[in-house]
PDB file of C-alpha atoms in Angstrom:
ATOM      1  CA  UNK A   1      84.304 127.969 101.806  1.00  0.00           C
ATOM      2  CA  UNK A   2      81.471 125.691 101.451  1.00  0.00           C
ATOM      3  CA  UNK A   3      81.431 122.395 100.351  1.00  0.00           C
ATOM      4  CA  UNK A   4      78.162 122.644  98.187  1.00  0.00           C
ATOM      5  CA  UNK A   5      75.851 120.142  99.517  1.00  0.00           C
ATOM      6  CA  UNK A   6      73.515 121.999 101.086  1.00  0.00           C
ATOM      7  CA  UNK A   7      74.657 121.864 104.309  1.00  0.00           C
ATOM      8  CA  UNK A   8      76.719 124.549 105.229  1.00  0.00           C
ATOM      9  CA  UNK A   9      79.249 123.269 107.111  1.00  0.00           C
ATOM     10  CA  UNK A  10      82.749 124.590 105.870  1.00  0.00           C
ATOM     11  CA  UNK A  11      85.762 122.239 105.048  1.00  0.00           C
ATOM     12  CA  UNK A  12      87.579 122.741 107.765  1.00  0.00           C
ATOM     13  CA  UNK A  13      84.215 121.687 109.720  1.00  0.00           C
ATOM     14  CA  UNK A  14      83.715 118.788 107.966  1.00  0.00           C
ATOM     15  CA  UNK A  15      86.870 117.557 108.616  1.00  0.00           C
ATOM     16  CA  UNK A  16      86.830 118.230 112.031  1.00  0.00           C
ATOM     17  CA  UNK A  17      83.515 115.966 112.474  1.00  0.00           C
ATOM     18  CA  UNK A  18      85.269 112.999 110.132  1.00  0.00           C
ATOM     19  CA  UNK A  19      87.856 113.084 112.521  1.00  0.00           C
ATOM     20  CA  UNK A  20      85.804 113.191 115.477  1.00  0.00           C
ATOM     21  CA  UNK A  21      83.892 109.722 114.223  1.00  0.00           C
ATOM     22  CA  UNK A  22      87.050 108.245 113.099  1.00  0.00           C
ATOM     23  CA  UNK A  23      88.381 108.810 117.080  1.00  0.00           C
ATOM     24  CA  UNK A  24      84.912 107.603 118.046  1.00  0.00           C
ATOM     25  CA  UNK A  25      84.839 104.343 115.909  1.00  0.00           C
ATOM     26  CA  UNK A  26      88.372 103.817 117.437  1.00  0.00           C
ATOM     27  CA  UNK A  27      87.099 104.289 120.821  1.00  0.00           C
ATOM     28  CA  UNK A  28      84.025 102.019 120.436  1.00  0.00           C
ATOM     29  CA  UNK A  29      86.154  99.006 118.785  1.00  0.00           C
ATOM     30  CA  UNK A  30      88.586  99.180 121.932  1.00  0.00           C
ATOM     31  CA  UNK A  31      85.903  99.301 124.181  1.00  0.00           C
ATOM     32  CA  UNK A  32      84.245  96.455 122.165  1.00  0.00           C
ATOM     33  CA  UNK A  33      87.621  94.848 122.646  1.00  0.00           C
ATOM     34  CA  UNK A  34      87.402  95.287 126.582  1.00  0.00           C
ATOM     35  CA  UNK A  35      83.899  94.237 127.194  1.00  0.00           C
ATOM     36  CA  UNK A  36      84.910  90.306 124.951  1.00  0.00           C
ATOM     37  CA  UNK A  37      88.058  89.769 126.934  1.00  0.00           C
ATOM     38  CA  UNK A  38      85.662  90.574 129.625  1.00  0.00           C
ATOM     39  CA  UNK A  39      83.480  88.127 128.954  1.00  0.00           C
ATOM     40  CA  UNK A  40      85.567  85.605 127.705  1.00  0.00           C
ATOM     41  CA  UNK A  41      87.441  85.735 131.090  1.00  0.00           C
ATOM     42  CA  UNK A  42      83.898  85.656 133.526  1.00  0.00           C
ATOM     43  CA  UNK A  43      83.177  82.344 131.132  1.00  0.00           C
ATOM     44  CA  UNK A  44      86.319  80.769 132.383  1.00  0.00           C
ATOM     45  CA  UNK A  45      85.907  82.027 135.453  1.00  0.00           C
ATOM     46  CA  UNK A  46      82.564  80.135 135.308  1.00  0.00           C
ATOM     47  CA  UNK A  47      83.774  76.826 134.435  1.00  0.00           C
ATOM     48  CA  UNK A  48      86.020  76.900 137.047  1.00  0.00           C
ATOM     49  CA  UNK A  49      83.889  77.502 139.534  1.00  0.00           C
ATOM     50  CA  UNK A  50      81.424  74.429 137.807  1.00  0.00           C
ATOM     51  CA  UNK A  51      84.616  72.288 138.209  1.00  0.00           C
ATOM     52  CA  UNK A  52      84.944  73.451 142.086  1.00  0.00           C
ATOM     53  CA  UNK A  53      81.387  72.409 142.775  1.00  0.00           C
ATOM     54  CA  UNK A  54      81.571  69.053 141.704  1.00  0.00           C
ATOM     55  CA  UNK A  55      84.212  68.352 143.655  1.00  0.00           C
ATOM     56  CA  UNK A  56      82.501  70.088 146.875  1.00  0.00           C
ATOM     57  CA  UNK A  57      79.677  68.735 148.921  1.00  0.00           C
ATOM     58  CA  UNK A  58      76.657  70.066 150.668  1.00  0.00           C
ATOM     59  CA  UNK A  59      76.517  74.286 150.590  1.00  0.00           C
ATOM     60  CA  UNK A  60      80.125  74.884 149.273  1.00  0.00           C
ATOM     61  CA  UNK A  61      79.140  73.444 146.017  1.00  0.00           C
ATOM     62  CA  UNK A  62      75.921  75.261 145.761  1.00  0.00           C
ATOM     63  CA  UNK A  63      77.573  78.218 146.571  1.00  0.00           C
ATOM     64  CA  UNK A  64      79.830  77.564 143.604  1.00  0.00           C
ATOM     65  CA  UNK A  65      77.362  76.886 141.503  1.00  0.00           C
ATOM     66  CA  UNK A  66      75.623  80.331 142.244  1.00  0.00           C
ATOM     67  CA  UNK A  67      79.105  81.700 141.427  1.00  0.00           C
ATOM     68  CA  UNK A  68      78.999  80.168 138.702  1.00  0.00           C
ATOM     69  CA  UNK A  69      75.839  81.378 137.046  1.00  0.00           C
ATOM     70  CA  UNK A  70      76.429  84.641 138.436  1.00  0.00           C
ATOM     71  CA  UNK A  71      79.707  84.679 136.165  1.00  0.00           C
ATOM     72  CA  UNK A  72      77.701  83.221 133.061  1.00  0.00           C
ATOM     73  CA  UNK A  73      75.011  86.361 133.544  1.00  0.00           C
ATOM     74  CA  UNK A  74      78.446  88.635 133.075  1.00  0.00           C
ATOM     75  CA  UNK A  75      79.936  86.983 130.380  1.00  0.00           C
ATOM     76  CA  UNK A  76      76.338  87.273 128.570  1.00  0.00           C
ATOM     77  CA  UNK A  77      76.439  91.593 129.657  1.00  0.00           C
ATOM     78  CA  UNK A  78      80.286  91.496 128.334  1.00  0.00           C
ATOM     79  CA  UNK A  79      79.139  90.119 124.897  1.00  0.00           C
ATOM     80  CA  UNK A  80      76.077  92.298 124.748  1.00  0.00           C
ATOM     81  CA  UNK A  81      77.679  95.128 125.511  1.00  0.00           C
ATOM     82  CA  UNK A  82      80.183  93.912 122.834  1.00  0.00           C
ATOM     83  CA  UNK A  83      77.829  93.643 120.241  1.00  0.00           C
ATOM     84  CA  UNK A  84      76.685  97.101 120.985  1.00  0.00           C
ATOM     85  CA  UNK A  85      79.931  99.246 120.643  1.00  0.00           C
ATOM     86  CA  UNK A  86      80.779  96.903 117.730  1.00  0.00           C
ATOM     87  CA  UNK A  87      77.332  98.508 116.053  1.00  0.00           C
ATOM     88  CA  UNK A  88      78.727 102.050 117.100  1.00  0.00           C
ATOM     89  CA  UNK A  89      81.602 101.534 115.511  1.00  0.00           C
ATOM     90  CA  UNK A  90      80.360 100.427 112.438  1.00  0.00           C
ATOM     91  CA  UNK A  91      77.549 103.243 111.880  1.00  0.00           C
ATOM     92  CA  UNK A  92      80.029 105.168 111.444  1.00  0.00           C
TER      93      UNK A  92
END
């Protein structure tokens, strides 16, 4: 049986692929879900390591500092990478 759109996919078929993008927008908010905790925990990790450096002297608090900003450049992927499966998800 058809479903009479002009596309030929049966209704069994059709169902099939609803279900299969209903799994996938699942999939794509959890991993959205991952990559903001993600994120969220490299940005405290960042502060932290901010903190550490101003209480160090000479290379151990540059060395934090690079920590630091190396942690800020991963929360910033996290929340891009966010944003992106959050789009999945919503197309469809």
């Amino acid at each position: 049986m058809t479903t009479g759109i002009g596309t030929g996919a049966t209704t069994g078929e059709r169902d099939r692929q609803d279900g299969y993008a209903a799994e996938y927008a699942a999939t794509a908010g959890q991993q959205a879900a991952f990559f903001r905790e993600q994120a969220e925990r490299h940005r405290r990790q960042a502060e932290q390591a901010r903190i550490f450096a101003d209480l160090s002297h000479g290379e151990d608090g540059a060395e934090q500092n690079r920590r630091a900003e190396r942690l800020e450049t991963l929360g910033r992927h996290g929340d891009t990478m966010a944003a992106a499966f959050e789009a999945r998800a919503r197309r469809l």
